[in-house]
Structure formats: C-alpha cells, structure tokens
mmCIF file of C-alpha atoms in Angstrom:
data_model
loop_
_atom_site.group_PDB
_atom_site.id
_atom_site.type_symbol
_atom_site.label_atom_id
_atom_site.label_comp_id
_atom_site.label_asym_id
_atom_site.label_seq_id
_atom_site.Cartn_x
_atom_site.Cartn_y
_atom_site.Cartn_z
ATOM 1 C CA MET I 11 22.387 -27.143 25.194
ATOM 2 C CA LYS I 12 20.630 -27.808 28.505
ATOM 3 C CA PHE I 13 19.356 -24.275 28.612
ATOM 4 C CA LEU I 14 18.159 -24.418 25.022
ATOM 5 C CA TYR I 15 16.083 -27.562 25.855
ATOM 6 C CA LYS I 16 14.536 -25.837 28.959
ATOM 7 C CA TRP I 17 13.847 -22.693 26.984
ATOM 8 C CA LEU I 18 12.173 -24.639 24.166
ATOM 9 C CA ILE I 19 9.950 -26.647 26.628
ATOM 10 C CA ALA I 20 9.066 -23.456 28.527
ATOM 11 C CA THR I 21 8.348 -21.639 25.257
ATOM 12 C CA LEU I 22 6.035 -24.451 24.020
ATOM 13 C CA ALA I 23 4.304 -24.781 27.328
ATOM 14 C CA GLY I 24 3.785 -21.031 27.713
ATOM 15 C CA GLY I 25 2.646 -20.608 24.091
ATOM 16 C CA LEU I 26 0.150 -23.509 24.456
ATOM 17 C CA THR I 27 -1.108 -22.011 27.683
ATOM 18 C CA MET I 28 -1.740 -18.658 26.037
ATOM 19 C CA PHE I 29 -3.399 -20.336 23.075
ATOM 20 C CA LEU I 30 -5.742 -22.381 25.236
ATOM 21 C CA TRP I 31 -6.456 -19.446 27.522
ATOM 22 C CA GLY I 32 -7.266 -17.382 24.419
ATOM 23 C CA GLY I 33 -9.841 -19.960 23.372
ATOM 24 C CA VAL I 34 -11.531 -19.966 26.811
ATOM 25 C CA SER I 35 -11.240 -16.228 27.091
ATOM 26 C CA HIS I 36 -12.595 -15.324 23.619
ATOM 27 C CA MET I 37 -15.191 -18.073 23.208
ATOM 28 C CA VAL I 38 -16.561 -18.438 26.789
ATOM 29 C CA LEU I 39 -15.591 -15.911 29.415
ATOM 30 C CA LEU I 40 -15.296 -12.676 27.524
ATOM 31 C CA LYS I 41 -17.319 -13.700 24.449
ATOM 32 C CA GLY I 42 -18.679 -10.645 22.562
ATOM 33 C CA ILE I 43 -17.714 -8.096 25.193
ATOM 34 C CA GLY I 44 -17.331 -4.598 23.545
ATOM 35 C CA PHE I 45 -19.066 -5.634 20.285
ATOM 36 C CA THR I 46 -22.487 -4.278 19.295
ATOM 37 C CA ARG I 47 -24.647 -5.843 16.561
ATOM 38 C CA LEU I 48 -25.704 -3.826 13.559
ATOM 39 C CA SER I 49 -29.399 -3.174 13.538
ATOM 40 C CA ASN I 50 -29.625 -2.993 9.691
ATOM 41 C CA GLU I 51 -26.792 -5.290 8.715
ATOM 42 C CA ASP I 52 -28.064 -6.203 5.278
ATOM 43 C CA GLY I 53 -28.543 -2.577 4.251
ATOM 44 C CA ILE I 54 -25.157 -1.577 5.630
ATOM 45 C CA VAL I 55 -23.377 -4.523 3.912
ATOM 46 C CA SER I 56 -25.103 -3.633 0.675
ATOM 47 C CA THR I 57 -23.912 0.001 0.935
ATOM 48 C CA LEU I 58 -20.343 -1.199 1.816
ATOM 49 C CA ARG I 59 -20.263 -3.506 -1.300
ATOM 50 C CA SER I 60 -21.267 -0.696 -3.638
ATOM 51 C CA SER I 61 -19.179 2.005 -1.942
ATOM 52 C CA LEU I 62 -15.768 0.516 -0.967
ATOM 53 C CA PRO I 63 -13.152 -0.046 -3.637
ATOM 54 C CA GLY I 64 -11.924 -3.328 -2.113
ATOM 55 C CA ASP I 65 -10.280 -4.798 1.002
ATOM 56 C CA GLY I 66 -8.842 -2.298 3.415
ATOM 57 C CA LEU I 67 -8.913 -0.361 6.666
ATOM 58 C CA PHE I 68 -11.174 2.674 6.276
ATOM 59 C CA PHE I 69 -11.380 5.577 8.607
ATOM 60 C CA PHE I 70 -14.154 8.189 8.522
ATOM 61 C CA PRO I 71 -14.576 11.004 8.087
ATOM 62 C CA SER I 72 -11.648 10.494 5.746
ATOM 63 C CA ILE I 73 -8.698 12.648 4.700
ATOM 64 C CA ASP I 74 -5.570 11.620 2.796
ATOM 65 C CA LEU I 75 -3.426 10.751 5.790
ATOM 66 C CA ARG I 76 -0.426 10.145 3.543
ATOM 67 C CA GLY I 77 -0.656 13.331 1.583
ATOM 68 C CA ASN I 78 -0.299 16.938 2.453
ATOM 69 C CA PRO I 79 -3.757 18.344 2.909
ATOM 70 C CA THR I 80 -4.154 22.100 2.695
ATOM 71 C CA ARG I 81 -5.136 24.079 5.783
ATOM 72 C CA GLU I 82 -8.641 24.346 4.412
ATOM 73 C CA GLU I 83 -8.933 20.568 3.820
ATOM 74 C CA GLN I 84 -7.517 19.928 7.302
ATOM 75 C CA ALA I 85 -10.041 22.361 8.914
ATOM 76 C CA ALA I 86 -12.923 20.843 6.931
ATOM 77 C CA TRP I 87 -11.905 17.326 8.025
ATOM 78 C CA GLU I 88 -11.580 18.398 11.676
ATOM 79 C CA ALA I 89 -15.083 20.008 11.494
ATOM 80 C CA ARG I 90 -16.531 16.760 10.071
ATOM 81 C CA PHE I 91 -14.772 14.764 12.699
ATOM 82 C CA ARG I 92 -16.132 16.961 15.515
ATOM 83 C CA ALA I 93 -19.658 16.802 14.037
ATOM 84 C CA GLY I 94 -19.559 12.981 13.714
ATOM 85 C CA PRO I 95 -20.128 10.281 13.180
ATOM 86 C CA THR I 96 -16.636 8.860 13.214
ATOM 87 C CA GLY I 97 -15.522 5.284 12.904
ATOM 88 C CA MET I 98 -13.265 2.643 11.391
ATOM 89 C CA ILE I 99 -14.117 -0.263 9.122
ATOM 90 C CA ILE I 100 -11.999 -3.311 8.486
ATOM 91 C CA TYR I 101 -13.433 -4.644 5.216
ATOM 92 C CA HIS I 102 -12.884 -7.868 3.328
ATOM 93 C CA ALA I 103 -15.077 -7.996 0.217
ATOM 94 C CA ALA I 104 -14.756 -11.788 -0.294
ATOM 95 C CA GLY I 105 -15.449 -12.762 3.275
ATOM 96 C CA ASP I 106 -13.580 -15.405 5.279
ATOM 97 C CA SER I 107 -14.117 -18.165 7.800
ATOM 98 C CA PRO I 108 -14.559 -16.824 11.323
ATOM 99 C CA VAL I 109 -12.261 -19.574 12.626
ATOM 100 C CA SER I 110 -9.953 -21.195 10.138
ATOM 101 C CA PRO I 111 -6.849 -23.423 10.328
ATOM 102 C CA LYS I 112 -4.768 -20.458 8.996
ATOM 103 C CA LYS I 113 -6.025 -18.078 11.712
ATOM 104 C CA LEU I 114 -5.557 -20.681 14.414
ATOM 105 C CA SER I 115 -2.021 -21.421 13.112
ATOM 106 C CA VAL I 116 -1.060 -17.710 13.088
ATOM 107 C CA GLN I 117 -2.445 -17.266 16.544
ATOM 108 C CA PHE I 118 -0.595 -20.305 17.880
ATOM 109 C CA LEU I 119 2.644 -19.202 16.258
ATOM 110 C CA SER I 120 2.215 -15.678 17.683
ATOM 111 C CA ASP I 121 1.653 -17.166 21.178
ATOM 112 C CA ILE I 122 4.734 -19.360 20.788
ATOM 113 C CA LEU I 123 6.930 -16.419 19.703
ATOM 114 C CA ALA I 124 5.655 -14.292 22.566
ATOM 115 C CA ALA I 125 6.230 -17.111 25.055
ATOM 116 C CA GLY I 126 9.758 -17.524 23.674
ATOM 117 C CA ILE I 127 10.530 -13.910 24.440
ATOM 118 C CA VAL I 128 9.068 -14.207 27.924
ATOM 119 C CA SER I 129 10.973 -17.464 28.593
ATOM 120 C CA TYR I 130 14.199 -15.795 27.580
ATOM 121 C CA LEU I 131 13.512 -12.693 29.683
ATOM 122 C CA LEU I 132 12.751 -14.825 32.738
ATOM 123 C CA SER I 133 16.013 -16.702 32.318
ATOM 124 C CA LEU I 134 17.791 -13.294 32.841
ATOM 125 C CA VAL I 135 15.923 -12.420 36.011
ATOM 126 C CA ILE I 136 17.231 -13.115 39.536
ATOM 127 C CA ALA I 137 14.020 -13.295 41.619
ATOM 128 C CA THR I 138 11.727 -15.629 43.430
ATOM 129 C CA TYR I 139 9.135 -17.698 41.580
ATOM 130 C CA TRP I 140 6.204 -15.383 42.433
ATOM 131 C CA ARG I 141 8.111 -12.223 41.491
ATOM 132 C CA ARG I 142 8.903 -13.736 38.122
ATOM 133 C CA VAL I 143 5.260 -14.647 37.658
ATOM 134 C CA GLY I 144 4.399 -11.051 38.648
ATOM 135 C CA LEU I 145 6.867 -9.762 36.087
ATOM 136 C CA VAL I 146 5.125 -11.755 33.305
ATOM 137 C CA ALA I 147 1.695 -10.434 34.478
ATOM 138 C CA LEU I 148 3.210 -6.904 34.163
ATOM 139 C CA LEU I 149 4.253 -7.842 30.618
ATOM 140 C CA GLY I 150 0.607 -8.601 29.936
ATOM 141 C CA ALA I 151 -0.277 -5.164 31.274
ATOM 142 C CA PHE I 152 2.546 -3.667 29.149
ATOM 143 C CA ALA I 153 0.942 -5.198 26.021
ATOM 144 C CA LEU I 154 -2.430 -3.798 26.997
ATOM 145 C CA PHE I 155 -1.205 -0.260 27.571
ATOM 146 C CA ALA I 156 1.323 -0.293 24.647
ATOM 147 C CA ILE I 157 -1.204 -1.606 22.034
ATOM 148 C CA SER I 158 -4.780 -1.841 23.128
ATOM 149 C CA SER I 159 -4.904 1.619 24.728
ATOM 150 C CA ILE I 160 -4.076 3.132 21.315
ATOM 151 C CA TYR I 161 -7.269 1.594 19.820
ATOM 152 C CA TRP I 162 -9.306 2.698 22.853
ATOM 153 C CA ASN I 163 -7.977 6.236 23.015
ATOM 154 C CA TRP I 164 -7.426 7.244 19.373
ATOM 155 C CA TYR I 165 -9.985 5.155 17.560
ATOM 156 C CA GLY I 166 -12.771 5.034 20.203
ATOM 157 C CA PHE I 167 -12.863 1.325 20.868
ATOM 158 C CA PRO I 168 -15.478 0.708 23.610
ATOM 159 C CA ASN I 169 -14.428 0.805 27.307
ATOM 160 C CA ALA I 170 -15.825 -2.795 27.684
ATOM 161 C CA PHE I 171 -13.608 -3.976 24.835
ATOM 162 C CA PHE I 172 -10.543 -2.391 26.445
ATOM 163 C CA LEU I 173 -11.329 -3.842 29.858
ATOM 164 C CA ALA I 174 -11.914 -7.287 28.314
ATOM 165 C CA GLN I 175 -8.492 -6.970 26.603
ATOM 166 C CA GLY I 176 -7.002 -6.200 29.984
ATOM 167 C CA VAL I 177 -8.442 -9.286 31.613
ATOM 168 C CA ASP I 178 -7.427 -11.414 28.571
ATOM 169 C CA MET I 179 -3.796 -10.147 28.521
ATOM 170 C CA ILE I 180 -3.120 -9.964 32.315
ATOM 171 C CA VAL I 181 -4.821 -13.203 33.308
ATOM 172 C CA GLY I 182 -3.406 -15.095 30.278
ATOM 173 C CA TRP I 183 0.147 -13.966 30.815
ATOM 174 C CA SER I 184 -0.152 -14.637 34.539
ATOM 175 C CA LEU I 185 -1.120 -18.216 33.740
ATOM 176 C CA ALA I 186 1.635 -18.647 31.110
ATOM 177 C CA GLY I 187 4.089 -16.906 33.439
ATOM 178 C CA ALA I 188 3.301 -19.359 36.291
ATOM 179 C CA LEU I 189 4.223 -22.249 34.009
ATOM 180 C CA ILE I 190 7.195 -20.639 32.362
ATOM 181 C CA ALA I 191 8.646 -19.566 35.720
ATOM 182 C CA LYS I 192 8.404 -23.226 36.877
ATOM 183 C CA LEU I 193 10.263 -24.468 33.829
ATOM 184 C CA ILE I 194 12.919 -21.784 33.436
ATOM 185 C CA PRO I 195 15.304 -21.431 36.355
ATOM 186 C CA PRO I 196 16.157 -17.890 37.580
ATOM 187 C CA ALA I 197 19.441 -16.382 36.529
ATOM 188 C CA ARG I 198 22.485 -16.838 38.819
ATOM 189 C CA ILE I 199 24.912 -14.193 39.855
#
C-alpha cells in the first residue's frame, strides 16, 4: 500500500509537470516552430470545403493504400509523387476550438498515464538519482525517435518541427523525471 501511495503521488506530480511544461513549451518557448502560414488561406479553405468528402486524414498524391493497386497504378502514383507536390491534410469540416476543455483533459490524462508508466519503471531501477533522471530523459528521446521521426522522415514534417519536438520531449521528461525520481525510491536488491 505504501508503494501504491508513492507511485500515485509521483504519477500525479510527473503528469502535472509534463502538462505545465507542455503549456510553456507550446505557447511560449517553441510557439509556432515548424509551422508556415498559408498565403491564400481563404481560397485554399474554399477548395477544401468543395473537394473533400468530410473529416479525415488525406495524403496526396493519393492512391488506395488499403487496396491492391495494379503495377500501372503504382507506377503512376510514384511518378506523381516524385513530380510533386506531396502533402498531408488533417481536415475537420465543422471546425473546433483551438484550446478546449476536452483537448486539455485528454492531454492531461495522457501526461498522467505516461508519468504512471515512468514512475513504475523508475521503481524497478537500481541507480542513483541522476542516473534515473537521465533514464527518463532518454525515454523522452525514445518517444521522439519512435514517433516524431516517422512524421519527419516519411511525411516530410519540417526539420524545425522535429527539433522543437525533441526539445519538448527531452526537456519535458527530464523535468518530470527529476521530480518522479525524487518521489519514487530506487529498487532494492
């Protein structure tokens, strides 16, 4: 029961740290890095409204990725891809609030769940405080390379966006790790 209490406190503290860091990181320090404004936004939005069937994730040039395209269709798609332009659109026809209670709640819950995993992992580690903090920083780097590098490499997300994600993940998890490592004692042999 004593461990469960410590784990819960460390989880909440780490999750809150990540949530607060995310606010500072995204709204102040790294605000807008990797994003470019559309020069003809009204015209593009008008075209999207008349062209897209509804909400979704759209990739262009497109091909039926779930079907079995013929060799000719595959070759034509590859030629269009090489010629460009290429891109990805996340589209929501009805719009949404940029910051809503639902989005904040989902983010907070995600940070809590991730901090719970980190808190449990640190309880299994026999190491000094700073090594355990370093381990959590490496978990931030793991998240960057396991997830964000996919978007950067395969979908062409900008270098600046990828680097900002690196700062966000590694610094954020270092801060959370410093607190979690204080609250969760190391494992014993």
